[in-house]
Coordinates of C-alpha atoms and ligand atoms in Angstrom, one line a residue:
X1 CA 34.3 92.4 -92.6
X2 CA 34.5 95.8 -94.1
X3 CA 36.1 99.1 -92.1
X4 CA 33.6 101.7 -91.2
X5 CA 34.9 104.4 -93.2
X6 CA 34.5 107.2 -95.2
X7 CA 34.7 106.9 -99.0
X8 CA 35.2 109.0 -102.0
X9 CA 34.8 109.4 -105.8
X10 CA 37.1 107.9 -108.4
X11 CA 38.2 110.5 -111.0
X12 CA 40.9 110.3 -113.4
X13 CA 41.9 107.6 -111.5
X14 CA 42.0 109.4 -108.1
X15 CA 40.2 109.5 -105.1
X16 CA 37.9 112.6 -105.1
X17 CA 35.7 114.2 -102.2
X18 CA 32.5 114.8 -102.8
X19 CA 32.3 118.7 -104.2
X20 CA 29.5 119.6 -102.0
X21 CA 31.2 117.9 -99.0
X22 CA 28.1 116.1 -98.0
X23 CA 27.9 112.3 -97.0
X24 CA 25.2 109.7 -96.8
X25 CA 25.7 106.9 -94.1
X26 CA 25.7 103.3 -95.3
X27 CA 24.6 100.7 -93.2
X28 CA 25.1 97.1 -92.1
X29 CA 22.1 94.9 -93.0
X30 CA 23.0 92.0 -90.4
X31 CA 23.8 94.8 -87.7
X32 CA 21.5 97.5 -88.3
X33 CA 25.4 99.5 -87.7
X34 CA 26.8 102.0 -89.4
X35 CA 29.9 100.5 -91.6
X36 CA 30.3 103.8 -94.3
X37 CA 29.9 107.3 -95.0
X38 CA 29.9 107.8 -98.8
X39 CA 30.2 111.0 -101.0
X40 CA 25.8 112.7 -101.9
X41 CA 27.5 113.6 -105.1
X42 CA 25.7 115.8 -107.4
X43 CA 26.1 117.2 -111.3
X44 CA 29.0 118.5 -110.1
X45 CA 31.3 115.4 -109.3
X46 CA 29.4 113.7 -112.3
X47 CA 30.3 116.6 -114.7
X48 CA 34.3 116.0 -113.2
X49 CA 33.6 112.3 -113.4
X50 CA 32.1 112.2 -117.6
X51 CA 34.8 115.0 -118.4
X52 CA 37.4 112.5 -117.0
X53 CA 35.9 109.5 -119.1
X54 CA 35.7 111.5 -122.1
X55 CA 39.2 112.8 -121.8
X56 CA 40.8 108.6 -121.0
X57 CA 38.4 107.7 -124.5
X58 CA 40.8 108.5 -127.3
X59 CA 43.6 106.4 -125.5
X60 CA 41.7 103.1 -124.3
X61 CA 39.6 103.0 -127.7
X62 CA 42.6 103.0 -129.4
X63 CA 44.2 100.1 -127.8
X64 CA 44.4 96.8 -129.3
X65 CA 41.9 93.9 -128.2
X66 CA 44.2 92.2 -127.1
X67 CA 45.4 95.0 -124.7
X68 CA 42.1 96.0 -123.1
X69 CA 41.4 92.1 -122.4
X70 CA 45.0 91.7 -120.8
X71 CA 44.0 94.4 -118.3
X72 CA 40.5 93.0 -117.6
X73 CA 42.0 89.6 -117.2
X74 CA 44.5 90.8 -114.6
X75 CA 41.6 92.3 -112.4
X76 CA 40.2 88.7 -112.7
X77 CA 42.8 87.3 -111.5
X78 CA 43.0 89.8 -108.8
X79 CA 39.5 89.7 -108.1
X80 CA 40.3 85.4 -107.6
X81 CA 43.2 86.4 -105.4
X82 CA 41.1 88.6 -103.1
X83 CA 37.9 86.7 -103.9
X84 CA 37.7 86.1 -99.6
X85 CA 38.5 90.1 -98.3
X86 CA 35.7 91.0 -101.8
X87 CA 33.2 88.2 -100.0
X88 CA 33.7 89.8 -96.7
X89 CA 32.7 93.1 -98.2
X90 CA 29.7 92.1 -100.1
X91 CA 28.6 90.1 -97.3
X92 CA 28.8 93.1 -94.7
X93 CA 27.3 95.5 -96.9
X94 CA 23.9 93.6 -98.4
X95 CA 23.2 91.4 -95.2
X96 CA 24.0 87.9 -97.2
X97 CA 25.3 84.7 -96.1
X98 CA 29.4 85.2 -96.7
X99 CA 29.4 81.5 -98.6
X100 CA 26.9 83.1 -101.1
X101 CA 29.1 86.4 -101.6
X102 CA 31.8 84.1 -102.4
X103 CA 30.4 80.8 -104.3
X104 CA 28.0 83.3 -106.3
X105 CA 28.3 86.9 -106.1
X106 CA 32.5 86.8 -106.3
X107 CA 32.8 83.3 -108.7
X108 CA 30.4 85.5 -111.2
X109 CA 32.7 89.0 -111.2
X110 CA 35.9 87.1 -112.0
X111 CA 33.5 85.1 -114.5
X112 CA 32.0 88.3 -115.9
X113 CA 35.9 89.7 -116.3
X114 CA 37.6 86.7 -118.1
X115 CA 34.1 86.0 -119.8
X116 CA 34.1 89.3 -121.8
X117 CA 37.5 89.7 -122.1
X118 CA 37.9 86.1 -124.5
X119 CA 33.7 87.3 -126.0
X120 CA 35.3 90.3 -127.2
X121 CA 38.1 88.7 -128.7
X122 CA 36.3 86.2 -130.5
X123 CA 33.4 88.4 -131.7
X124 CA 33.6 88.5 -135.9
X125 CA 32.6 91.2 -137.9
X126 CA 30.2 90.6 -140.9
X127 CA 31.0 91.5 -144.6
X128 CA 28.2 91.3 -147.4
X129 CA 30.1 90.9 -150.7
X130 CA 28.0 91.8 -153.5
X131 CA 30.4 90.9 -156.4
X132 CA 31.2 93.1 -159.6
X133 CA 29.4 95.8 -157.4
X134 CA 31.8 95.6 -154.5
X135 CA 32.1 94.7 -150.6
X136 CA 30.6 96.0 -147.7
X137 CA 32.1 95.6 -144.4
X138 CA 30.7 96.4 -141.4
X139 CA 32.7 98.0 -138.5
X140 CA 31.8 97.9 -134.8
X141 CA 33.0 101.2 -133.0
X142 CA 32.3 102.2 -129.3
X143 CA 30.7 104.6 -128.5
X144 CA 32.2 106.7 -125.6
X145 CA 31.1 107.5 -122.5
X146 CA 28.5 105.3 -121.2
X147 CA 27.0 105.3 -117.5
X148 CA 26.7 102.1 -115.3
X149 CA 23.8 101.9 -113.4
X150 CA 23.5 99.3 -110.7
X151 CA 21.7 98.2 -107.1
X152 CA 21.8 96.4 -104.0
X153 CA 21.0 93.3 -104.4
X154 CA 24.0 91.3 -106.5
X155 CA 26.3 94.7 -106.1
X156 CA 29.7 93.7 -108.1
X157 CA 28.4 91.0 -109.7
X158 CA 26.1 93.1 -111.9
X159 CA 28.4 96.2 -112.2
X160 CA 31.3 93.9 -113.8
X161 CA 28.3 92.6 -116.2
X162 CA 28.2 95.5 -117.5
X163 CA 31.5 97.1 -116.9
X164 CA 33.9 94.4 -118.3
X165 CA 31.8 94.5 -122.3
X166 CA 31.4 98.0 -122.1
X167 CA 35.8 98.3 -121.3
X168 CA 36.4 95.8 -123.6
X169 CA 34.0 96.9 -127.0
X170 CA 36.6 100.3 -126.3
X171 CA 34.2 102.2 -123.8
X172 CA 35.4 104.7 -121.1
X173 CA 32.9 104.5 -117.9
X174 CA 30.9 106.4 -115.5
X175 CA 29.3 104.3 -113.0
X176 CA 27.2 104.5 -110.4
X177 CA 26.7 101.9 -107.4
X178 CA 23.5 101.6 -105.3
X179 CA 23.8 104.3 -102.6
X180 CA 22.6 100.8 -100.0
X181 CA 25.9 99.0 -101.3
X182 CA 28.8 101.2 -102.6
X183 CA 31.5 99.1 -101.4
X184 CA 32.4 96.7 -103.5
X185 CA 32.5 99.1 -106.0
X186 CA 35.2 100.8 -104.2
X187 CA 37.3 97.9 -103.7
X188 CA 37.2 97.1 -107.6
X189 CA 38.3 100.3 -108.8
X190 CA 41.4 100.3 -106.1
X191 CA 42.3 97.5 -108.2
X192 CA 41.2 98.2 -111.4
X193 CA 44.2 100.5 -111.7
X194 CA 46.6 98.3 -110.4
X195 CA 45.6 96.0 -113.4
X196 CA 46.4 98.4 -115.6
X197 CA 43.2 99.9 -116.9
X198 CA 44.2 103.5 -117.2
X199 CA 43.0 106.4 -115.1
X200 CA 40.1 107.9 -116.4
X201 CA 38.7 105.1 -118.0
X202 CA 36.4 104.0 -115.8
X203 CA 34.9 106.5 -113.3
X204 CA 32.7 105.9 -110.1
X205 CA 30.8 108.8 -108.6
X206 CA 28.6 107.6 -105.5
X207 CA 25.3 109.3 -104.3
X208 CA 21.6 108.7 -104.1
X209 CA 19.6 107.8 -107.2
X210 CA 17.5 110.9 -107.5
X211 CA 20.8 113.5 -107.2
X212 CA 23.9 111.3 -108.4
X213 CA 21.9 109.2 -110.4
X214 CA 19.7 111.6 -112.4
X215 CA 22.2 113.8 -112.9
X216 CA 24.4 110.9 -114.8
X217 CA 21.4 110.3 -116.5
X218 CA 21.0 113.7 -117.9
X219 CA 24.6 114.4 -118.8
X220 CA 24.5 115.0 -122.4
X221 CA 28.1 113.7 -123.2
X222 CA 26.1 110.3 -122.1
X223 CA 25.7 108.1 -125.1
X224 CA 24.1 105.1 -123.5
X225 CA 22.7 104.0 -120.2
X226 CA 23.0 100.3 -118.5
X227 CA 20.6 100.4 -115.7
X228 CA 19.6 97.5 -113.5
X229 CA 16.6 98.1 -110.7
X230 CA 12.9 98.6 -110.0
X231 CA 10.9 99.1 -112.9
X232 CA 9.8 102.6 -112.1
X233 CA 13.8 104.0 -112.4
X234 CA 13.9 102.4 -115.5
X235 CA 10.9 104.0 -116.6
X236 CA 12.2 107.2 -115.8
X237 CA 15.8 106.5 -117.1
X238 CA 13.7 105.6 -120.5
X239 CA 12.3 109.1 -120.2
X240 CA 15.3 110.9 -120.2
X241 CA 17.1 108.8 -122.5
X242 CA 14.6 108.9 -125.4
X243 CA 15.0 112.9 -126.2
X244 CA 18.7 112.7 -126.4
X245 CA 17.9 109.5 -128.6
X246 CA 20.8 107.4 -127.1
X247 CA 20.6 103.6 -126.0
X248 CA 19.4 102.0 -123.0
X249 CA 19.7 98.6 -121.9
X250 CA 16.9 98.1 -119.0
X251 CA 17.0 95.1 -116.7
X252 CA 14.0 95.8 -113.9
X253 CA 12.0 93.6 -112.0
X254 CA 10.3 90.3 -112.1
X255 CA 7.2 88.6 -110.9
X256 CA 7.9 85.5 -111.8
X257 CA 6.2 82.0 -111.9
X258 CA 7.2 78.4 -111.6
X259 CA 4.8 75.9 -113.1
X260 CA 4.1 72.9 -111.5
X261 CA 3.0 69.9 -113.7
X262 CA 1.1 66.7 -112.2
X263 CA 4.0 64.5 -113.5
X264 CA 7.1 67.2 -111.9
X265 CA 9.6 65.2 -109.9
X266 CA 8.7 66.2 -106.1
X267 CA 12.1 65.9 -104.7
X268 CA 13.4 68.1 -107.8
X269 CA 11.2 70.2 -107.7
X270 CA 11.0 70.8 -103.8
X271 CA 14.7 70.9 -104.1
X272 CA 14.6 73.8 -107.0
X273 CA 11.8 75.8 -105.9
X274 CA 13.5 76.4 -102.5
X275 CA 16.6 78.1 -104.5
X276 CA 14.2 79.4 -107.0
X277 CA 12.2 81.4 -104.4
X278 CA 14.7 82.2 -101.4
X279 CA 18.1 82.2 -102.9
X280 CA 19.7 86.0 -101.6
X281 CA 16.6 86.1 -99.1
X282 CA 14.7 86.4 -102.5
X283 CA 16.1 89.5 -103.7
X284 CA 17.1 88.1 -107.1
X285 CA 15.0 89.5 -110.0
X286 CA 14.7 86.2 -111.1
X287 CA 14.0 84.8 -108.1
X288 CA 10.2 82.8 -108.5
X289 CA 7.7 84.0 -106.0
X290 CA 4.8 82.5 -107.6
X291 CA 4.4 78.8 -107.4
X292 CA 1.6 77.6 -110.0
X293 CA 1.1 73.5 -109.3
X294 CA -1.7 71.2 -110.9
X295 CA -4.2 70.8 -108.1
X296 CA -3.6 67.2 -107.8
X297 CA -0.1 68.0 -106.8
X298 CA -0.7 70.8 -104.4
X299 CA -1.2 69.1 -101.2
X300 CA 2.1 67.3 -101.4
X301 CA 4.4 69.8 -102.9
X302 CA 2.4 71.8 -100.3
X303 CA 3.6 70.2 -97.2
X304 CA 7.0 68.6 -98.1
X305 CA 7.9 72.7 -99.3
X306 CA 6.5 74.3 -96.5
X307 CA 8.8 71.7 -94.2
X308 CA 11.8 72.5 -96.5
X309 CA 11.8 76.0 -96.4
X310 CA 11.0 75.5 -92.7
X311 CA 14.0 74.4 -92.3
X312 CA 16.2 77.1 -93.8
X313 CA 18.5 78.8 -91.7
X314 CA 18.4 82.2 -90.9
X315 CA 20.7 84.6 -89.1
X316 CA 24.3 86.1 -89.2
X317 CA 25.8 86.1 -92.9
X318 CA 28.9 84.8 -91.2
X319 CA 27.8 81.7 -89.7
X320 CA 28.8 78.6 -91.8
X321 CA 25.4 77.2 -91.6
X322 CA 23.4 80.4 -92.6
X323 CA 21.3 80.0 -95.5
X324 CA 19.4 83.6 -95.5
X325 CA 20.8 86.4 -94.4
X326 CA 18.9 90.0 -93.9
X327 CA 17.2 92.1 -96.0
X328 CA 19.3 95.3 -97.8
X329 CA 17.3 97.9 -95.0
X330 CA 14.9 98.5 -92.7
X331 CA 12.4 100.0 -95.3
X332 CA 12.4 97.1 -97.6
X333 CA 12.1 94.7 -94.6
X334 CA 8.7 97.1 -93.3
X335 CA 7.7 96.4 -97.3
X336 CA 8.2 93.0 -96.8
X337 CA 5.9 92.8 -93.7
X338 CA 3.8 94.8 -95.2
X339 CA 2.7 92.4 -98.3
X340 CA 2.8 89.7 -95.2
X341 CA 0.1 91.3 -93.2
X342 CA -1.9 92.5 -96.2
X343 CA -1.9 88.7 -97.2
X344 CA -3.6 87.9 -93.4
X345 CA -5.7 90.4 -94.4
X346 CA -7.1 88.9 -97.7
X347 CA -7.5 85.5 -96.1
X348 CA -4.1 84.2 -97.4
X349 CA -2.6 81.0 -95.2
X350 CA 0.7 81.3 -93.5
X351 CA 1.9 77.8 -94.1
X352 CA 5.6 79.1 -92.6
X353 CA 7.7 81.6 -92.0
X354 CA 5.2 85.3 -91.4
X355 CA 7.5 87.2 -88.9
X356 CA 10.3 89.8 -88.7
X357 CA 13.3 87.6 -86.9
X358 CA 15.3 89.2 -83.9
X359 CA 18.6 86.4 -83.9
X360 CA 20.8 86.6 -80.6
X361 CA 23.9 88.4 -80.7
X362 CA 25.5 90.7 -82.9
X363 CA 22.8 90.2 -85.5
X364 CA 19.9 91.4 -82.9
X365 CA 19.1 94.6 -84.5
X366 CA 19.6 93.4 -88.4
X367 CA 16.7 93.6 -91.0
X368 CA 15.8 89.9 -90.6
X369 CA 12.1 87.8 -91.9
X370 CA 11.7 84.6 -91.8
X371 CA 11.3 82.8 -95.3
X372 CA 7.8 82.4 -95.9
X373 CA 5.3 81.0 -98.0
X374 CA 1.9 81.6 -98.5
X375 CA -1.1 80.0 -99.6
X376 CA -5.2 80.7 -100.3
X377 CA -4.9 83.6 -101.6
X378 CA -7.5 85.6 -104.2
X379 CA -6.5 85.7 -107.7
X380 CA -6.0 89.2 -107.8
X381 CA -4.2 89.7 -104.5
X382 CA -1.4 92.1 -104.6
X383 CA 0.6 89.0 -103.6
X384 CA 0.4 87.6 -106.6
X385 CA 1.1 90.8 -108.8
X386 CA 3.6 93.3 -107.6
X387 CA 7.4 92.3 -106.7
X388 CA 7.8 92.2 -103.0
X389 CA 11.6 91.2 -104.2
X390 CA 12.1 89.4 -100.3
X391 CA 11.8 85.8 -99.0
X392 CA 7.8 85.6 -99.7
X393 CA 6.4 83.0 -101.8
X394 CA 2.5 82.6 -102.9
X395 CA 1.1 79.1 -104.6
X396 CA -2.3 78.9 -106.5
X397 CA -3.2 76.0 -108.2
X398 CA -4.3 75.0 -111.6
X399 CA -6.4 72.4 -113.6
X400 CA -5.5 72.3 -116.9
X401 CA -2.3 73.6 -118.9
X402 CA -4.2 76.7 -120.4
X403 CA -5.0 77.9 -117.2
X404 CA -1.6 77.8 -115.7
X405 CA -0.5 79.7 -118.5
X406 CA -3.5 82.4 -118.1
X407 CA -1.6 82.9 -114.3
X408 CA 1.4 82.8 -115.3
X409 CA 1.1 85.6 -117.6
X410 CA -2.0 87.8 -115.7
X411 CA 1.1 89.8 -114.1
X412 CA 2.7 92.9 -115.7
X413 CA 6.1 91.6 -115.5
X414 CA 7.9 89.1 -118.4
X415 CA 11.8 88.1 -117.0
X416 CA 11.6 84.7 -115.9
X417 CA 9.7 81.5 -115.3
X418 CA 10.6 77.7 -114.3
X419 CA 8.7 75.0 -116.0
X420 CA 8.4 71.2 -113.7
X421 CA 7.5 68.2 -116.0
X422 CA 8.4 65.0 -116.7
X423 CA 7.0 65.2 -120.1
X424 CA 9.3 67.2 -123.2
X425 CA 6.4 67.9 -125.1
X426 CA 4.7 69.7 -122.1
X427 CA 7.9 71.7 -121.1
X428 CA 8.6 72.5 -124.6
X429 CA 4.7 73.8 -125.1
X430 CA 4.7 75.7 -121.9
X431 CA 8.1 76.9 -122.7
X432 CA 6.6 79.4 -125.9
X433 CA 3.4 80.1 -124.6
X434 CA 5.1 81.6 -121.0
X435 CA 5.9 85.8 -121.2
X436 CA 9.3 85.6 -120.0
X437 CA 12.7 86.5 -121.3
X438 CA 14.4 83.3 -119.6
X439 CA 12.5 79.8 -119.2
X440 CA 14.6 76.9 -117.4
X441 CA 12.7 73.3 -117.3
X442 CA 13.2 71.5 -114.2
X443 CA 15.9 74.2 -113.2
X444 CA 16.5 77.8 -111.9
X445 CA 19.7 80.1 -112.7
X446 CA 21.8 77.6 -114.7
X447 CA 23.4 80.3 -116.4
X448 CA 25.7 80.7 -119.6
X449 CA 27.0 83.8 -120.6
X450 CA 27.1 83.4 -124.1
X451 CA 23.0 83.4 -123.7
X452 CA 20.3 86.7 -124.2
X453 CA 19.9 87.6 -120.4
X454 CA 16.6 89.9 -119.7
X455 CA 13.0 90.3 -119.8
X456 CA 9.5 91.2 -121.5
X457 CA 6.8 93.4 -120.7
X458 CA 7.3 95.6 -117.1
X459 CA 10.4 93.5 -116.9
X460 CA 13.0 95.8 -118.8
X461 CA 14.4 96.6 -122.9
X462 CA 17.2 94.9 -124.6
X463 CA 19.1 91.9 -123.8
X464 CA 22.2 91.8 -122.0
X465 CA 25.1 88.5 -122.2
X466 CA 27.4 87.6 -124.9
X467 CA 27.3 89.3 -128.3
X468 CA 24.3 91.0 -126.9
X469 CA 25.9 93.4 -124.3
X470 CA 29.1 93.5 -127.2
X471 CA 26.5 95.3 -129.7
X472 CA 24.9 97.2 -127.2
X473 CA 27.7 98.8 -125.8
X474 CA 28.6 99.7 -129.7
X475 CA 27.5 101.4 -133.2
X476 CA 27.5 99.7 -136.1
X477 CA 29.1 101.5 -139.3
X478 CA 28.7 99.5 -142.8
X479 CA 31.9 100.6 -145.0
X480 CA 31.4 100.0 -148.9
X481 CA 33.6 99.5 -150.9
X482 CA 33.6 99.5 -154.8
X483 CA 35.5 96.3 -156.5
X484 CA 38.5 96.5 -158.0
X485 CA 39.8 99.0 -155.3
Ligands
TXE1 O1 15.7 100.3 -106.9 P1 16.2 101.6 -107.7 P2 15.3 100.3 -105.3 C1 13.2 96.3 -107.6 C2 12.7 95.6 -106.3 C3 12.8 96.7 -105.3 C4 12.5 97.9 -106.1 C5 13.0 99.2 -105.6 O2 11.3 95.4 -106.4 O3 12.0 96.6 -104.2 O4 13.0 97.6 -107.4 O5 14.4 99.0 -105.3 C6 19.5 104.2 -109.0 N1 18.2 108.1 -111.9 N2 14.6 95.9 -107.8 O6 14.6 101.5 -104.9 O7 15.8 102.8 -107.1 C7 19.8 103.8 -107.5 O8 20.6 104.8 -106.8 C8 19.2 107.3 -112.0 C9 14.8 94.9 -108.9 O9 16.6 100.1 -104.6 O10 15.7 101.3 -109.1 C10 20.5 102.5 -107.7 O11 21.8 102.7 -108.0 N3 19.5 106.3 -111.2 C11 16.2 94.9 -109.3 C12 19.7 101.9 -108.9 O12 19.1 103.0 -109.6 C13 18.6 106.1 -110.2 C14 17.2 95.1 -108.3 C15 18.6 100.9 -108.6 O13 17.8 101.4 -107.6 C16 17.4 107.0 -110.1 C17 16.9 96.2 -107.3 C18 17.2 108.0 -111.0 N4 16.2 108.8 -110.9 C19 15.6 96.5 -107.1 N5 16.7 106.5 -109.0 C20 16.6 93.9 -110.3 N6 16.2 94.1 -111.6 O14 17.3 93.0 -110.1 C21 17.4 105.5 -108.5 N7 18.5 105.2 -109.2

């Protein structure tokens, strides 16, 4: 488990206090117990923080390829060597199980590092040759300083998405951790610089989202924003991107569905839809809180769910046996209850789960609910529409294909869905007529990274994942040059 301490800024590769000398606490999830203090850093420590980046961008752009990747490689390997103490911290700090931290959250980071280390390497350049007339060659150049962006829920595993393309496409970095989870964040950049990524290169300035986060945002040496989170941020970060004219790359929330077919395999599908809904106590934005079956399925993927997520396990993050964990804070677990008493209100069924949990021990004052799942509900119940992003899970039935696809896509957001079928042709079908970004078939989160990751509609801009986040984090320059040269 993490130390409660105090942390600071990195800067030019140095630990920096906060310029204003103020602090926000950062608590345990599991505990409800203070574990941190970390720097309420303003313009000022971001101004210190870009002027740092921009001053580290001559040097690191101009390495090699094969340089940059031989320092992003070491931290992977360093991340593998300390993937247990990294797990520890994750777990302490966002109130999940410690397996998870380290199967998921700390196997993905090294993956994300050694990933976009070789992408980068093997990423051609295009040339158009247009004969007596010439050649055109098109150059891919970085394009500064970009900010980072990142929240609570998958902490390092999302900031070394976006951190190792952006490093290795010749980048220098501000980022910015969720104020709720600024840990891991710290322990990365201790040994970012002991893997030889130089100082200055990649900056962290910690704070909350409306001070230290707006203010990266509105730095004009900025040249492109990463952001993951809620949909309303993203909105705003849009906002303040689009006079300065400079890129974003939004990845925000999700209401997604999973589409149950008469002919689904029920112990598949039982099987997937319990990761699919409650994996990270739900707080995955592709996590699928809306389960859409054929009505002649619903009464027995009904009852054998409601006794499988029954059965989940839920309590201290340390425990062997834990398979949920608590939610990132006491505000987002009163949300949580709040969709799950609005739901009693609007004649919804409780078929399991419905409470705030109290474990014994250590864990007695954590942000705990049980997982839950919830039938009967009106079509247009809030339930059904807005992302409660915890471990709450609604099902409506369907009689024909059109209208589960009329559900599946009444909802404002477009990141993911699930399709469950025994029948290609159906899954296929279903497949291109869903709004979503991602569509698995008798799966959930089988992920490559050579893939377009990200969503439609309310769900975000852009596509992060292989060549994807390599353009983004880049500007494309077409060279000409006449024949005969
Ligand atoms: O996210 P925020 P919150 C969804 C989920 C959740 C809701 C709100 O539904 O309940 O969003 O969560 C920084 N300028 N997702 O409030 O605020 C902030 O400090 C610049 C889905 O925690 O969007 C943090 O670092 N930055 C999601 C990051 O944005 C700002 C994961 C995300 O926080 C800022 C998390 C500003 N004005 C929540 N305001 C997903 N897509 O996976 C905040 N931030």
């Amino acid at each position: 488990m993490a130390e409660r301490r105090k942390l600071s800024n990195w800067i030019g590769g140095e630990r920096r206090p906060p310029v204003g000398g103020q602090y926000l606490d950062d608590f345990e999830p599991a505990t409800g117990e203070l574990l941190a203090r970390i720097p309420d850093s303003g313009s000022e420590d971001v101004e210190l923080a870009v002027a740092a980046a921009a001053k580290a961008f001559p040097e690191w752009s101009g390495r090699s390829l094969q340089e940059r990747a031989r320092c992003v490689e070491r931290l992977a390997d360093m991340v593998a060597e300390r993937a247990e103490t990294l797990a520890g911290i994750e777990s302490a700090d966002t109130g999940k199980p410690l397996a998870l931290a380290k199967e998921i959250d700390m196997a993905r980071v090294e993956a994300n590092l050694r990933f976009f280390a070789g992408a980068a390497q093997h990423w051609p350049t295009e040339a158009h040759d247009m004969g007596a007339a010439g050649l055109n060659y098109t150059r891919r150049e970085p394009l500064g300083v970009v900010a980072l962006i990142t929240p609570w829920n998958l902490p390092l595993y999302l900031l070394s998405w976006k951190l190792a393309p952006a490093l290795m496409t010749g980048n220098c970095v501000v980022a910015k951790p969720s104020e709720l989870t600024p840990l891991s964040a710290d322990a990365l950049w201790e040994m970012a610089f002991e893997a030889g990524i130089p100082p200055g290169a990649i900056n962290l300035v910690h704070g909350s989202g409306a001070r230290c986060g707006q203010a990266l945002v509105d730095h004009p040496a900025i040249k492109a924003i990463s952001f993951t989170g809620g949909t309303r941020t993203g909105r705003m970060i849009a906002a303040a991107a689009a006079p300065r004219l400079i890129k974003t790359s939004l990845e925000l929330g999700g209401k997604n569905p999973a589409l149950v077919f008469a002919d689904a395999d029920l112990d598949q599908t039982v099987t997937g839809l319990v990761r699919a809904g409650f994996t990270n106590q739900g707080q995955v934005c592709l996590c699928c809180s809306r389960i859409l079956v054929h009505e002649n399925l619903k009464e027995a993927l009904t009852q054998r769910l409601a006794d499988a997520v029954a059965n989940l396990t839920v309590g201290d993050p340390n425990l062997p046996d834990t398979d949920q964990g608590a939610l990132i804070s006491a505000d987002h677990q009163q949300k949580v209850l709040g969709y799950i008493d609005l739901a009693g209100k609007e004649g919804g069924r409780i078929l399991c789960g419905g409470n705030a949990l109290d474990p014994d021990g250590r864990c007695r004052q954590g942000y705990f609910v049980e997982p839950t799942l919830i039938s009967d509900l009106p079509t247009d119940s809030r339930l059904h529409h807005e992302e409660i992003f915890g471990p709450v899970v609604t099902i409506q039935s369907f009689a024909s294909e059109d209208e589960a696809i009329t559900l599946a896509n009444s909802v404002d957001y477009g990141l993911a869905a699930t399709v469950w079928t025994r029948d290609l042709a159906t899954a296929q079908r279903v497949a291109g007529r869903v709004q979503a970004g991602l569509v698995w078939i008798n799966g959930w989160l089988v992920r490559d990274l050579r893939t377009p990751f990200g969503g439609m509609k309310d769900s975000g801009l852009g596509r992060e994942g292989g060549r994807w986040s390599l353009e983004f984090f880049t500007e494309t320059k077409n060279v000409h040059l006449p024949s005969g040269f």
